[in-house]
Amino acid sequence: GIRVVTPAAEDLSAGIVCFDVDGAEPAAVVGRLAAAGFDTSVTPYADEYVRAGPSIVTTPEDVDGLLAALRDG
């Protein structure tokens, strides 16, 4: 139920990952993730998506936790 919309091509993508969740408004997903301790946002475009910005300090466990929060939400 999660669709990544960030292009997979290296020349078109960077550190930001944008995605949508079937049946959920991006703002609602951002709210649920914030309650679980994750800092995400909604893209400021006509087509809104959830946006996550991992960094050099993001661990594999952080990614697993975000995915678990999405599954449990």
Coordinates of C-alpha atoms in Angstrom, one line a residue:
G1 CA 0.0 0.0 0.0
I2 CA 3.0 2.3 -0.2
R3 CA 4.0 3.8 -3.6
V4 CA 7.4 5.5 -3.9
V5 CA 7.2 8.4 -6.4
T6 CA 10.8 9.5 -6.2
P7 CA 12.5 8.7 -9.5
A8 CA 14.8 5.7 -9.2
A9 CA 17.3 7.1 -11.7
E10 CA 20.4 8.4 -9.9
D11 CA 20.5 11.6 -12.0
L12 CA 16.9 12.5 -11.0
S13 CA 16.9 11.6 -7.3
A14 CA 18.7 12.8 -4.2
G15 CA 18.2 12.3 -0.5
I16 CA 14.5 13.0 -0.3
V17 CA 12.1 10.2 -0.7
C18 CA 8.5 11.0 -1.7
F19 CA 5.7 8.4 -1.4
D20 CA 2.0 8.0 -1.0
V21 CA 0.0 5.5 1.1
D22 CA -3.1 3.9 -0.4
G23 CA -6.3 5.4 1.0
A24 CA -4.6 8.0 3.2
E25 CA -4.2 11.8 2.8
P26 CA -0.5 12.8 3.0
A27 CA -1.2 15.2 5.9
A28 CA -2.8 12.4 7.9
V29 CA 0.2 10.2 7.3
V30 CA 2.6 12.9 8.3
G31 CA 0.6 13.3 11.5
R32 CA 0.7 9.6 12.3
L33 CA 4.4 9.5 11.7
A34 CA 5.0 12.6 13.9
A35 CA 3.2 10.8 16.7
A36 CA 5.5 7.9 16.2
G37 CA 8.6 10.2 16.4
F38 CA 9.3 10.7 12.7
D39 CA 9.8 14.1 11.0
T40 CA 8.2 14.1 7.6
S41 CA 6.3 16.6 5.6
V42 CA 3.8 17.1 2.7
T43 CA 5.2 18.2 -0.7
P44 CA 4.2 21.7 -1.6
Y45 CA 3.0 20.8 -5.1
A46 CA -0.4 20.3 -6.7
D47 CA 0.1 16.5 -6.4
E48 CA 0.8 16.1 -2.7
Y49 CA 3.0 13.3 -1.3
V50 CA 4.6 12.4 2.0
R51 CA 8.2 13.5 2.0
A52 CA 11.0 12.0 4.1
G53 CA 14.6 13.3 4.1
P54 CA 17.0 10.7 5.4
S55 CA 20.5 12.0 6.1
I56 CA 24.0 10.7 6.8
V57 CA 22.9 10.0 10.4
T58 CA 19.9 7.9 9.4
T59 CA 20.5 4.3 10.4
P60 CA 19.0 1.2 8.9
E61 CA 17.0 0.8 12.1
D62 CA 15.5 4.3 11.6
V63 CA 14.3 3.2 8.1
D64 CA 12.9 0.0 9.6
G65 CA 11.1 2.0 12.3
L66 CA 9.6 4.3 9.7
L67 CA 8.3 1.4 7.7
A68 CA 6.9 -0.3 10.8
A69 CA 5.1 3.0 11.7
L70 CA 3.6 3.1 8.2
R71 CA 2.5 -0.6 8.4
D72 CA 1.0 -0.1 11.9
G73 CA -0.7 3.2 11.0

